[in-house]
Coordinates of C-alpha atoms and ligand atoms in Angstrom, one line a residue:
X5 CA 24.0 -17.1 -60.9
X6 CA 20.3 -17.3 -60.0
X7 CA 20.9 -16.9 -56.1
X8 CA 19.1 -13.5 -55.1
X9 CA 21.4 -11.0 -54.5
X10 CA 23.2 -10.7 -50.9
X11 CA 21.7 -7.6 -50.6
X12 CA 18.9 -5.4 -52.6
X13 CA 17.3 -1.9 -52.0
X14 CA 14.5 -0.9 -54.1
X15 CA 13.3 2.7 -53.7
X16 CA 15.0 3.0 -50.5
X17 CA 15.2 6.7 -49.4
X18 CA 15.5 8.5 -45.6
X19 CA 15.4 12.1 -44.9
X20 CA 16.8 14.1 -41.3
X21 CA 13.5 16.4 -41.0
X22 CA 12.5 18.1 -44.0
X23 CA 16.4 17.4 -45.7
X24 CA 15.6 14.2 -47.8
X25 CA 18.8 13.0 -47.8
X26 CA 18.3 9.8 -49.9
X27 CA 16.2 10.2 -52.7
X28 CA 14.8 6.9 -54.3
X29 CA 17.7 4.6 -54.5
X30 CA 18.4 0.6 -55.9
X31 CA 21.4 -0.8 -55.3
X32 CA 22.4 -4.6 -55.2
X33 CA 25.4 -6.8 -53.9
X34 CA 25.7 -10.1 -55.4
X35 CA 27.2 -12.9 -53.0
X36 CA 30.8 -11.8 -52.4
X37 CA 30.9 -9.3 -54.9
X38 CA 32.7 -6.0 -53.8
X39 CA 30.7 -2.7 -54.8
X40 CA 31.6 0.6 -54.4
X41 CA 29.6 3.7 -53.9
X42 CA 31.5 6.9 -54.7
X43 CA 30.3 10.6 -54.8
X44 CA 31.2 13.5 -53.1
X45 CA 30.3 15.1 -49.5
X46 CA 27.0 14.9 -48.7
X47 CA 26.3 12.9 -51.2
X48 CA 24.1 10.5 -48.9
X49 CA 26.9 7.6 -48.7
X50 CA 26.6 7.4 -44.8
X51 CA 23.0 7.6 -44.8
X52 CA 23.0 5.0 -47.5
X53 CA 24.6 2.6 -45.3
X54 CA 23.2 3.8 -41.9
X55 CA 19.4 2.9 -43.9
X56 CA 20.6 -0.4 -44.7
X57 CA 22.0 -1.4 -41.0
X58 CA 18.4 -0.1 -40.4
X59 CA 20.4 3.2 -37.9
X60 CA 18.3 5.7 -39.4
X61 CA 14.5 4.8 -40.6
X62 CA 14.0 4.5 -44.1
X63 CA 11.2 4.1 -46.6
X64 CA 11.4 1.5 -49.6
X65 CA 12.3 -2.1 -50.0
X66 CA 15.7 -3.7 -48.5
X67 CA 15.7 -8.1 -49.1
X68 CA 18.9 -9.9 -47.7
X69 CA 19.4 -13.0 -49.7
X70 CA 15.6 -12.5 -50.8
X71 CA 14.0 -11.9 -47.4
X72 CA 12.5 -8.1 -46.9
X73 CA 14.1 -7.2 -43.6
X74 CA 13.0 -3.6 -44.1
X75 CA 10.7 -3.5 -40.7
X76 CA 13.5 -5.4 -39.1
X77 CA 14.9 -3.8 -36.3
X78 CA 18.8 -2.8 -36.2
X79 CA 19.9 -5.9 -33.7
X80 CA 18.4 -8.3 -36.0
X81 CA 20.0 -7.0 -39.1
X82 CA 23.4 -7.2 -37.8
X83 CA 22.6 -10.7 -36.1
X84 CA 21.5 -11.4 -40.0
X85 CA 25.2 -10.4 -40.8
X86 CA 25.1 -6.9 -42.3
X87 CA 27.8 -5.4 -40.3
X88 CA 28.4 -1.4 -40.5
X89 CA 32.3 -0.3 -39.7
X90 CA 30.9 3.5 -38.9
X91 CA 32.7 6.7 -40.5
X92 CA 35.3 8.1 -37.5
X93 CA 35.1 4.3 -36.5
X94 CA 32.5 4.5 -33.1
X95 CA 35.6 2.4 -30.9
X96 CA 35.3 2.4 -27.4
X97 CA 38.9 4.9 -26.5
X98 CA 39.2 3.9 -23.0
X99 CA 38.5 0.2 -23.6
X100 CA 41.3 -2.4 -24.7
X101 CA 41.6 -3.5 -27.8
X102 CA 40.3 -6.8 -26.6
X103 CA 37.6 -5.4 -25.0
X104 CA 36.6 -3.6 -28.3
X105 CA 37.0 -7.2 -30.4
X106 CA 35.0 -9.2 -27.8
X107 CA 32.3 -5.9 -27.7
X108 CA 31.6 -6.7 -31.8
X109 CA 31.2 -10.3 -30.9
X110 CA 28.1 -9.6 -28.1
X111 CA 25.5 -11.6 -29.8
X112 CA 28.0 -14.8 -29.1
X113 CA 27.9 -14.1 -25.1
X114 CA 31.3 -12.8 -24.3
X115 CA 33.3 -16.7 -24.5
X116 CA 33.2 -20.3 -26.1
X117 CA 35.1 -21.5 -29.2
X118 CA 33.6 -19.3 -31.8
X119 CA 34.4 -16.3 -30.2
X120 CA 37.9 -17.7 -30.1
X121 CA 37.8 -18.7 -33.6
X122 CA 36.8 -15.5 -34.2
X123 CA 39.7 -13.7 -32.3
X124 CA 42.2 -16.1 -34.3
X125 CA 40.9 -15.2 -37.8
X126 CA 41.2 -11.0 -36.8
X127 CA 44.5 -11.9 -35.3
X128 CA 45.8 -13.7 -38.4
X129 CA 44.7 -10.5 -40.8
X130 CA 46.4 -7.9 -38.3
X131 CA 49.0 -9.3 -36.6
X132 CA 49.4 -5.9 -34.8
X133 CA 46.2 -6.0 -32.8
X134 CA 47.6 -9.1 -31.7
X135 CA 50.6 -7.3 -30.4
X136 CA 48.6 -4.4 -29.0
X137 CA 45.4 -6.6 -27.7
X138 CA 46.0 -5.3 -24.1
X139 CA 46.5 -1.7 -25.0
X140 CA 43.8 1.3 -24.5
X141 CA 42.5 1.3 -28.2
X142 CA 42.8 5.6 -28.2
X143 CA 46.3 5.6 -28.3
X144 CA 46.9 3.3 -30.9
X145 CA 47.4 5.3 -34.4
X146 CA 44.6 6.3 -36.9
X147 CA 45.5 3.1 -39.1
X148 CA 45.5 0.7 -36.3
X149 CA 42.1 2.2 -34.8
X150 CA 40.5 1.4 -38.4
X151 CA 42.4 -1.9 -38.2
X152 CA 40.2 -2.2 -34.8
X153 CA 37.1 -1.0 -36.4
X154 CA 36.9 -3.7 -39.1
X155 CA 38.3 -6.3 -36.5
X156 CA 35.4 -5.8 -34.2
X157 CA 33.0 -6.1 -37.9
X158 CA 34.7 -8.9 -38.6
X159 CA 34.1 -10.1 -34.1
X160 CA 30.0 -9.8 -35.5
X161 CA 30.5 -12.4 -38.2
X162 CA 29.7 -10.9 -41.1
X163 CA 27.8 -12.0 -44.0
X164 CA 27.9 -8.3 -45.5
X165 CA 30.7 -5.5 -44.7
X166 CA 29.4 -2.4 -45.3
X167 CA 32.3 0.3 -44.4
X168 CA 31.9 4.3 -44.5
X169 CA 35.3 6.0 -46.0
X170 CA 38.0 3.9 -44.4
X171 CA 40.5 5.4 -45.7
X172 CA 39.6 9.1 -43.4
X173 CA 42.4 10.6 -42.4
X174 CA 45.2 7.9 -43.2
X175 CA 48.2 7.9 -45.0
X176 CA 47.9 6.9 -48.2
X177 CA 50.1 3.4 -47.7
X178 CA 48.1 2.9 -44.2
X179 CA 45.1 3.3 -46.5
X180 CA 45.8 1.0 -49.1
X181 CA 47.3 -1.6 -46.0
X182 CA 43.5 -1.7 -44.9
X183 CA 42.3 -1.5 -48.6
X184 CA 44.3 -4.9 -49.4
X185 CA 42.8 -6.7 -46.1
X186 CA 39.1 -6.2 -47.2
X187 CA 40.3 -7.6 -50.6
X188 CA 41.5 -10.4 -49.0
X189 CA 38.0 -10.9 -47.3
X190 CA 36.5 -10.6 -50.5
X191 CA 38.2 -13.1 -51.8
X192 CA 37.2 -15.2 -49.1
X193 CA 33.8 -14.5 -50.0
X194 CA 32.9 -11.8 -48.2
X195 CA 30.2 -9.5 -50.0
X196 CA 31.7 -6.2 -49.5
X197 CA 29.8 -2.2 -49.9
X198 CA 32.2 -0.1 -49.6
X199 CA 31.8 3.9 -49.7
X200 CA 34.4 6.2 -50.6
X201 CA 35.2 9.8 -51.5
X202 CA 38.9 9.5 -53.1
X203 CA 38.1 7.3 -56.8
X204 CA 41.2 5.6 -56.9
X205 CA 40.7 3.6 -53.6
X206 CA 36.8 3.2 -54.4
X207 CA 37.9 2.0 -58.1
X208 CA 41.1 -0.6 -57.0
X209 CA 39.0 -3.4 -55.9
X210 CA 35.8 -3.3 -57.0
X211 CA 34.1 -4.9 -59.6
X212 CA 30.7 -2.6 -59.9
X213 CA 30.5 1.3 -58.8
X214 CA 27.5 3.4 -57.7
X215 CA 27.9 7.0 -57.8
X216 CA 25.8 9.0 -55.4
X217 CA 24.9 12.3 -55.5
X218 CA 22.6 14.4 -53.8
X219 CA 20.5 11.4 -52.3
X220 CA 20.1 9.7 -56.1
X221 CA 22.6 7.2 -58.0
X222 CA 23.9 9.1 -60.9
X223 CA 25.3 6.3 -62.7
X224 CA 26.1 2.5 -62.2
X225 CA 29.1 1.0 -63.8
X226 CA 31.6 -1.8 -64.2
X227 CA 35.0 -0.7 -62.5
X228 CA 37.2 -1.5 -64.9
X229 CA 35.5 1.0 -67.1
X230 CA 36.1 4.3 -65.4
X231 CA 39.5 4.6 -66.5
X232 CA 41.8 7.5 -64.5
X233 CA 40.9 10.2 -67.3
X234 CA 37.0 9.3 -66.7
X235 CA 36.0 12.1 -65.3
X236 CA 33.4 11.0 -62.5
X237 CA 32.6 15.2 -61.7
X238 CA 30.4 15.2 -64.5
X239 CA 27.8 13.1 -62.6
X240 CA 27.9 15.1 -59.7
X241 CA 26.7 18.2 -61.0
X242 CA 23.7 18.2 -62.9
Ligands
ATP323 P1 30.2 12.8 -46.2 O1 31.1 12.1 -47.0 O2 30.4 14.2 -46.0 O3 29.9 12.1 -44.8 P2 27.8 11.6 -47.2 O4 27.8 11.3 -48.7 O5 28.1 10.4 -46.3 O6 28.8 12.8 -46.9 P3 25.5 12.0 -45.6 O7 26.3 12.1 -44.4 O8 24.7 10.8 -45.8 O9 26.4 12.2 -46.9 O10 24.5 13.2 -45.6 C1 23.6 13.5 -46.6 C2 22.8 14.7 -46.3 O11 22.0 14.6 -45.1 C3 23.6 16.0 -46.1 O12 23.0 17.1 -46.7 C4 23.7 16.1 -44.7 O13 23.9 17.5 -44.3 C5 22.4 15.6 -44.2 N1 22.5 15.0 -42.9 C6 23.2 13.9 -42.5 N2 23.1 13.6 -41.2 C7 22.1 14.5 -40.7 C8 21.5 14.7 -39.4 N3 21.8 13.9 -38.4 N4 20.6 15.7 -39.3 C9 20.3 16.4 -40.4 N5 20.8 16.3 -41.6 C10 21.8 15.4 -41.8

């Protein structure tokens, strides 16, 4: 539609040492497109998205909305509005779940209308951390913990949601629950990356799939075209 895309990596690769555990990637986002990047464990999905937040350091070219932010340092990313929900969701256990909402918002100053705004919107797409504001967020259930990890994303503002494997550890209809909110953002506008290991979740909502293996995107392609007898495996191994 001639706007850049929301977000673009160009040769964007990071290693741990000597393991290089993103080879050479590109990847876009359009504005509030929802992508998916699928491949197997240890594929370099979490690193993918941990270069991108700028979490680990990463060589190649990363432009949000046209600017290179690739030198930019992680704060300024997320104040930019690419938001990471972390794999095992990173919530504060002993905190509230207030206190974990308001900790997403930080870069607002802890009060003032937005933030209240902001409280209201997460409020209205999970009712139950409504209900459960006031309790310690470690013993809510798996599902409502990710509900809390996307509600504090959502605290930051987002202009981008990038979220690592979501659905880890839920049950299938808890999964989906959560699956069905972010396509609600998305069709909101949101700009969504979204990685997964389990195809049919990664395939449901998006438009355009990525599918990563060992550090290098095997294959790009339209979602409605991998069909359930496609047999993805075949790019993994080779
Ligand atoms: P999973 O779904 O299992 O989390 P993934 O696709 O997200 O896998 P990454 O976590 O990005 O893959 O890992 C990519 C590679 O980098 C793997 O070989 C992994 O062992 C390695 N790796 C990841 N984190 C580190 C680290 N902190 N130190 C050393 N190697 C790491």
């Amino acid at each position: 539609d001639g706007r850049p895309p929301l977000i673009e990596v160009a040769g964007l690769s990071a290693s741990y040492g000597r393991v290089a555990a993103l080879k050479p990637v590109d990847l876009r986002v359009g504005e509030g497109e929802f992508v998916t990047v699928l491949g197997p464990n240890g594929a370099g999905k979490t690193t993918l998205l941990r270069a991108i937040a700028r979490l680990v350091p990463g060589a190649g070219r990363i432009s949000f909305r046209g600017q290179d932010i690739s030198a930019l340092p992680t704060h300024k990313v997320a104040r930019l509005g690419i938001v990471m929900v972390q794999e095992g969701r990173g919530l504060f256990g002993e905190m509230t779940v207030r206190e974990n909402l308001l900790l997403g918002a930080y870069g607002l100053g802890g009060a003032g209308e937005e933030i209240e705004r902001r409280f209201a919107t997460v409020f209205e797409l999970f009712p139950k951390l409504r209900l459960r504001a006031d309790q310690i967020a470690a013993s809510m259930s798996g599902g409502e913990q990710q509900m809390l990890a996307v509600g504090r994303a959502l605290m930051a503002g987002p202009q981008l949601l990038m979220l690592d494997e979501p659905s880890l550890g839920l049950a299938p209809r808890v999964a989906s629950g959560i699956l069905d909110t972010l396509g609600e953002l998305n069709r909101n506008g949101l700009g969504i990356l979204l990685v997964e290991q389990k195809a049919p979740l990664a395939l449901k909502l998006a438009k355009r799939v990525y599918v990563l293996a060992s550090g290098s995107v095997r294959a790009e392609l339209p979602a409605d075209q991998i069909g359930s007898h496609h047999d993805l495996a075949r790019y993994y191994f080779h």
